[in-house]
Coordinates of C-alpha atoms in Angstrom, one line a residue:
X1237 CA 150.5 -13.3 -277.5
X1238 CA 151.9 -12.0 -280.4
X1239 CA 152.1 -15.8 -281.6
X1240 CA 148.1 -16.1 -281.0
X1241 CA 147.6 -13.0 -283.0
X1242 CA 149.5 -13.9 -286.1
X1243 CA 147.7 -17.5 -286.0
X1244 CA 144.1 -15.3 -285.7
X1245 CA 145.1 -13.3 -289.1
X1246 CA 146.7 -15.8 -290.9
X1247 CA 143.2 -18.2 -290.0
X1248 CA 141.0 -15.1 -291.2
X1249 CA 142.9 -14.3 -294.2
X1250 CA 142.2 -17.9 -295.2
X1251 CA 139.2 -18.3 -294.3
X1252 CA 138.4 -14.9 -296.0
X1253 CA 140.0 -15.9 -299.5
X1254 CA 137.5 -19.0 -299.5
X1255 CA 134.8 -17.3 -299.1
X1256 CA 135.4 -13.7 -300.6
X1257 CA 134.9 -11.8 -297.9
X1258 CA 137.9 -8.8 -297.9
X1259 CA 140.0 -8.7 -294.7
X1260 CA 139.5 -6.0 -293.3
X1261 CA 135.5 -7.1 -293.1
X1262 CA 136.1 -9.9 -291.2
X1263 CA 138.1 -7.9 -289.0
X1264 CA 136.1 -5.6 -287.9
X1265 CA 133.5 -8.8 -287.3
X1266 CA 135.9 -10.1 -284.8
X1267 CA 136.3 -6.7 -283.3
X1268 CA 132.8 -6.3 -282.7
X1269 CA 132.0 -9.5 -281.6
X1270 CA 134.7 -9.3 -278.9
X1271 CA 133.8 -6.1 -277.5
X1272 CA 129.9 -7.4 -277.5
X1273 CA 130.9 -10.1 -275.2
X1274 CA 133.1 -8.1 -273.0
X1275 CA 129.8 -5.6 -272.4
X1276 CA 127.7 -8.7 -271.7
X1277 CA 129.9 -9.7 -268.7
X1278 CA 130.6 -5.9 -267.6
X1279 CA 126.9 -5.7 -267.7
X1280 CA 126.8 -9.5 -265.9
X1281 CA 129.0 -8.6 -263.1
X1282 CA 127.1 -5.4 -262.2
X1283 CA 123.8 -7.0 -261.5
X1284 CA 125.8 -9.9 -259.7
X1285 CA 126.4 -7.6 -256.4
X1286 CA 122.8 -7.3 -255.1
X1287 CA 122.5 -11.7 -255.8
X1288 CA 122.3 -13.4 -252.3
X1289 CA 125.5 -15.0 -251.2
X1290 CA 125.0 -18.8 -251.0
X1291 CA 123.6 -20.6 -248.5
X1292 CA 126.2 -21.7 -245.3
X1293 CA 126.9 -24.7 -245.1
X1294 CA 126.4 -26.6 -241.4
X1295 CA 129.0 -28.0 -240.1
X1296 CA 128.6 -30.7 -237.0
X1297 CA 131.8 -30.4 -235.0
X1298 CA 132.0 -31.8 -231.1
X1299 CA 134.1 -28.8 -229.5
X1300 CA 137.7 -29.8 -228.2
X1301 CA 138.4 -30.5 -225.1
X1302 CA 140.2 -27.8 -224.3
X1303 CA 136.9 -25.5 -225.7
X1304 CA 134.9 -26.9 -223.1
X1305 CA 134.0 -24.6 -220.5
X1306 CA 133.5 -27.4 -217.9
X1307 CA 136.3 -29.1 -216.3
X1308 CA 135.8 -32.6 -215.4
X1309 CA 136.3 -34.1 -212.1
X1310 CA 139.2 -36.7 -211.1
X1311 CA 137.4 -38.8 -208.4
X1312 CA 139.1 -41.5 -205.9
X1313 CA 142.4 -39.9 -206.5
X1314 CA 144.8 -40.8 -203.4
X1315 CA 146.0 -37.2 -201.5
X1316 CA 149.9 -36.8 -200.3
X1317 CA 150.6 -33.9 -197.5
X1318 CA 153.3 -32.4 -198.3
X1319 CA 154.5 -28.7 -197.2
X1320 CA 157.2 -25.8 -198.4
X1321 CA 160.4 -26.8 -196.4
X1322 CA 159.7 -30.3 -196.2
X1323 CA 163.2 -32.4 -196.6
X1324 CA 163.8 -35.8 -197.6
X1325 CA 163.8 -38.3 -194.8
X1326 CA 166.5 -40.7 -194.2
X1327 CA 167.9 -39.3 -197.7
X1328 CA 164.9 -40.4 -199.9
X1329 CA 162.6 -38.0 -201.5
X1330 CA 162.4 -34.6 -202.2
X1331 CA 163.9 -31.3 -200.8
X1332 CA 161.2 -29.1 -201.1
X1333 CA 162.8 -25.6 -200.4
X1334 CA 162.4 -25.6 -203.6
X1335 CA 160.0 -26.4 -206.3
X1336 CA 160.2 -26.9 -209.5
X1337 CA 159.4 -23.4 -210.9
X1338 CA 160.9 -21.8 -207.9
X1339 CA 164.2 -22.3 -206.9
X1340 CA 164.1 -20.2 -203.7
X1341 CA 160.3 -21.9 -203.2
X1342 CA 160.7 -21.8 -198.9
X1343 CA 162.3 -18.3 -198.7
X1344 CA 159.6 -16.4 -201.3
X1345 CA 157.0 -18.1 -198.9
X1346 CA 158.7 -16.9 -195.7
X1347 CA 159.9 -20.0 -194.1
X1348 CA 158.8 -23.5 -193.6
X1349 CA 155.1 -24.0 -193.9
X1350 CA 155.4 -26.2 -190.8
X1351 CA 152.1 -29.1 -191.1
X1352 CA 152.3 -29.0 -187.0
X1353 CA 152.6 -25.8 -185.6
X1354 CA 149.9 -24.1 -187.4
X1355 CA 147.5 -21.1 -186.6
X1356 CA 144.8 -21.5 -188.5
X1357 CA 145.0 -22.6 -191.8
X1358 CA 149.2 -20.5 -192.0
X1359 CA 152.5 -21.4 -189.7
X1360 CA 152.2 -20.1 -186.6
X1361 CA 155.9 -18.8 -186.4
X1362 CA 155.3 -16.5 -189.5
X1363 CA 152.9 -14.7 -192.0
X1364 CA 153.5 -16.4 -195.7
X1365 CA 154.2 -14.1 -198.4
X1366 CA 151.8 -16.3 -200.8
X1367 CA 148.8 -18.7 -200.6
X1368 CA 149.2 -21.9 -198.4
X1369 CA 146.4 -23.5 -199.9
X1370 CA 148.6 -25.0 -202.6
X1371 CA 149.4 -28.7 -204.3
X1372 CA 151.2 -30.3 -206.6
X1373 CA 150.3 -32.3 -210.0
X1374 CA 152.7 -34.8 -212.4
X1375 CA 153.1 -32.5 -214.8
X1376 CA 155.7 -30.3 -216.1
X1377 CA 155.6 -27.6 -219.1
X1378 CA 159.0 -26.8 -218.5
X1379 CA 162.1 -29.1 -219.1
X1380 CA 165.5 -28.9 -217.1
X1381 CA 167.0 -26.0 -218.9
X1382 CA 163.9 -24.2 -218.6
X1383 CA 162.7 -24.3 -222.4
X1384 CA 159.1 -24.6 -223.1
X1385 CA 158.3 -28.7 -223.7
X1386 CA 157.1 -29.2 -227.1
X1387 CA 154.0 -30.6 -226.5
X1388 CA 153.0 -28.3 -224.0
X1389 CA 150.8 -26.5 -226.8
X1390 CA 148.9 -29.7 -227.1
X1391 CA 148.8 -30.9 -224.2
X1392 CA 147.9 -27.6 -221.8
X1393 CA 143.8 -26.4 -222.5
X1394 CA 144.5 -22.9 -221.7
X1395 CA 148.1 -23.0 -223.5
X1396 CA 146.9 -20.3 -226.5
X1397 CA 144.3 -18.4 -223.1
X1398 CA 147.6 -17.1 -221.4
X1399 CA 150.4 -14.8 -221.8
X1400 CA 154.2 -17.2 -222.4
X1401 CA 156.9 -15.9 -220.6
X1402 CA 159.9 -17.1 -221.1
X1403 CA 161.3 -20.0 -218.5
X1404 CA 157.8 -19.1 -216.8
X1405 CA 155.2 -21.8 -216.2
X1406 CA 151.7 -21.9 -217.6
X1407 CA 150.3 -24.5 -215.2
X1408 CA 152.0 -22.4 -211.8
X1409 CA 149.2 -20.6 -209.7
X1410 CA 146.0 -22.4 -211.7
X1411 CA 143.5 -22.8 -209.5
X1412 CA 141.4 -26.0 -208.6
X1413 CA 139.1 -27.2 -206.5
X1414 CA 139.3 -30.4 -204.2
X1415 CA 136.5 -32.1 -202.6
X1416 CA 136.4 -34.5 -199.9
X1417 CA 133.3 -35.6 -197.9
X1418 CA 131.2 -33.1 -198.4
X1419 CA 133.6 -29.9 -198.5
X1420 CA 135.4 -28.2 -201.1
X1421 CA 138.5 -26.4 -200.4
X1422 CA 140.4 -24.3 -203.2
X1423 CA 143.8 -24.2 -204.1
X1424 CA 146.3 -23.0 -206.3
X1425 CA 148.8 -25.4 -208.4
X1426 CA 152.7 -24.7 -207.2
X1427 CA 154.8 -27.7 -208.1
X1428 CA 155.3 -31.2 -210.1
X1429 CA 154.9 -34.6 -208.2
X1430 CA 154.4 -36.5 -206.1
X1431 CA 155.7 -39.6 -208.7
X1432 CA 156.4 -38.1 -212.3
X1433 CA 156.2 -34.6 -214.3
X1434 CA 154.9 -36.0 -217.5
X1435 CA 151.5 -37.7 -217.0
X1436 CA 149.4 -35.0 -218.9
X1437 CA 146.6 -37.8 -219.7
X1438 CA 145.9 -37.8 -216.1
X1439 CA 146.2 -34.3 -215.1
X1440 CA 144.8 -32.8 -218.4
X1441 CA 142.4 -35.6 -219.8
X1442 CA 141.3 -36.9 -216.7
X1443 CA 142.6 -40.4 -217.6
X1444 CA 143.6 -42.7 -214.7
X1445 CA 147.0 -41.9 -212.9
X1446 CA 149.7 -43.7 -214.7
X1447 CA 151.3 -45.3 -210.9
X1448 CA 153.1 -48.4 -212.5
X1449 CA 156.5 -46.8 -211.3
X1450 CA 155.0 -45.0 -208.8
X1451 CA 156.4 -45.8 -205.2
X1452 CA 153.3 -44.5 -204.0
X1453 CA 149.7 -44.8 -204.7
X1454 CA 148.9 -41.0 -204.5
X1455 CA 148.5 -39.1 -207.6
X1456 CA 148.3 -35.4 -206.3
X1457 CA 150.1 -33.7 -203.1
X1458 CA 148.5 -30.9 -200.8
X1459 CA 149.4 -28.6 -198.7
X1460 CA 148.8 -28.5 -194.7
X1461 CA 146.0 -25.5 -195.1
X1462 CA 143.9 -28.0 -197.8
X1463 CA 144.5 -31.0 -195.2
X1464 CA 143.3 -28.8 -192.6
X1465 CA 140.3 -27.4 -194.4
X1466 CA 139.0 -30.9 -195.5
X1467 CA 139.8 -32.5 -192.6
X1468 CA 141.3 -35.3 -194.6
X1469 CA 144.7 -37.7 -193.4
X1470 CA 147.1 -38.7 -195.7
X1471 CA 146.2 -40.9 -198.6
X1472 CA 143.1 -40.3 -198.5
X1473 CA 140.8 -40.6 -201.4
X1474 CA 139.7 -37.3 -202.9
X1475 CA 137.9 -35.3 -205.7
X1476 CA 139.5 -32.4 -207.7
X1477 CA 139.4 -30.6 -210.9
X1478 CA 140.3 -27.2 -212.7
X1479 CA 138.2 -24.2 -212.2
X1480 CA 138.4 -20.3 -213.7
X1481 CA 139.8 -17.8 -211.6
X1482 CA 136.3 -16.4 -211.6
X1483 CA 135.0 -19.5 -210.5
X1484 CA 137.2 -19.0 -207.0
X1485 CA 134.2 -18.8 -203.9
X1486 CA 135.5 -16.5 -201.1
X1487 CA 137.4 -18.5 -198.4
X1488 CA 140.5 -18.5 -196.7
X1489 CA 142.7 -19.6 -199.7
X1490 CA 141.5 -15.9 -200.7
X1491 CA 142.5 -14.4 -197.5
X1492 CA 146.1 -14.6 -197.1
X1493 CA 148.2 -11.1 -197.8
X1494 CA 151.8 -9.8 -197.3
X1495 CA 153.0 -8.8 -194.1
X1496 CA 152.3 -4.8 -194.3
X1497 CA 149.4 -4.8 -196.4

C-alpha cells in the first residue's frame, strides 16, 4: 500500500512540474474526486435494495427414484414358503431360528411358526410375540460384523427417511404388499434370501432377479400366514412392492399382539 502511495505522489509531482500546477492542488483534486465516487456508490447501493431480485431460473429435473412416492410393482416373481424355526433338510439350507438381523429370530417370536398346525393365520401351539405375516428379500444393509455396507446410502430409497442405529437394519420391519390372483396380503420384511443378500437392482430398482447362481427359481420367501392369506402353493408366481406404513389397510397382519395385552 504504502508502495502504491509513493508511486501516486511521485506520478503527481511529475505530472504537476509539467504542467505548473503546485502539489498540493492536484492533491486535493485527487481527494475530491475519490470521495465523489465513493458517495456515488454509497448513494448506488441504497437505491439497489428496493430493485427486484432476478428472475429464477427453471430448472427441468426428473425426480430420483427414491423421491418418487410410488413404489413400483415386481410382477411374476416366484414365491418360497418358508417359516421361523424352519431347519435345513438333509443338511442343506438354512437354519432359520435365526435370521439375519436376529440371532435369537424363533425365541423373540415364541417358538416355531409351524406352516401345518396353524390356527388361523398364527401356530396353534402358541401366541407369537410379533407379526407372522413376514418374508424375506436378497438384500442385506448389514455385513458379517454388523457394520453398515457402504452402499447402502445409495442403494436403500428411504436410507436418509430413517433413524441409523448402530448394527440395526434399515430394510427390517418395512412393509409391502403382495398380490396374487386377485388378493393382496400385507407383510412386513424380516430376513435376507432365499438365494443372495446383495441383489439391490432387483429388490430396490425393480430390475429382474439376478437367479444365474440361484439353486432355485424363487426370488422372494413368505411366511405360512401370507401363503395362507393368498391361498397360493409354493413357487407360485406373484406380485409385490413397497408400500408407506400409512399405506398398511387393516387386516390380520395388523391384528396380532403380545400375549397379555
Amino acid at each position: 500500500m504504502k508502495a502504491l502511495v509513493t508511486s501516486i505522489s511521485i506520478w503527481l509531482m511529475v505530472a504537476a512540474g509539467q504542467a505548473g500546477i503546485s502539489l498540493q492542488d492536484q492533491l486535493n483534486e485527487a481527494h475530491e474526486q475519490f470521495v465523489s465516487d465513493v458517495q456515488e456508490r454509497n448513494l448506488a447501493a441504497r437505491f439497489k435494495v428496493f430493485e427486484a431480485p432476478p428472475k429464477a431460473r427453471e430448472i427441468a429435473e426428473e425426480a430420483q427414484e427414491w423421491q418418487d412416492n410410488e413404489h413400483p410393482w415386481r410382477r411374476g416373481i416366484t414365491a418360497d414358503i418358508f417359516y421361523i424355526g424352519q431347519k435345513p433338510f438333509r443338511g442343506k439350507g438354512k437354519d432359520y431360528s435365526k435370521s439375519a438381523w436376529d440371532p435369537n429370530w424363533q425365541e423373540n417370536y415364541g417358538g416355531v411358526d409351524h406352516p401345518v398346525f396353524r390356527k388361523g393365520y398364527a401356530p396353534r401351539d402358541f401366541i407369537p410375540k410379533s407379526n407372522p405375516f413376514y418374508i424375506a428379500l436378497p438384500y442385506n444393509d448389514l455385513l458379517a460384523n454388523g457394520a453398515r455396507c457402504p452402499y447402502a446410502a445409495e442403494a436403500v430409497p428411504w436410507f436418509w427417511k430413517v433413524q441409523h442405529t448402530e448394527g440395526k437394519s434399515v430394510c427390517q420391519n418395512r412393509w409391502v404388499a403382495l398380490h396374487y390372483r386377485g388378493k393382496v396380503c400385507y407383510a412386513q420384511w424380516q430376513d435376507v434370501g432365499p438365494y443372495a443378500e446383495d441383489d439391490w437392482a432387483y429388490v430396490f430398482k425393480a430390475r429382474y432377479p439376478a437367479l444365474r447362481l440361484a439353486s432355485s427359481p424363487a426370488a422372494i420367501q413368505v411366511s405360512p400366514a401370507v401363503r395362507d392369506y393368498l391361498g397360493m402353493q409354493k413357487n407360485s408366481r406373484i406380485s409385490w412392492k413397497f408400500i408407506e406404513e400409512y399405506e398398511v389397510i387393516k387386516g390380520p397382519w395388523l391384528d396380532w399382539k403380545l400375549p397379555g395385552m
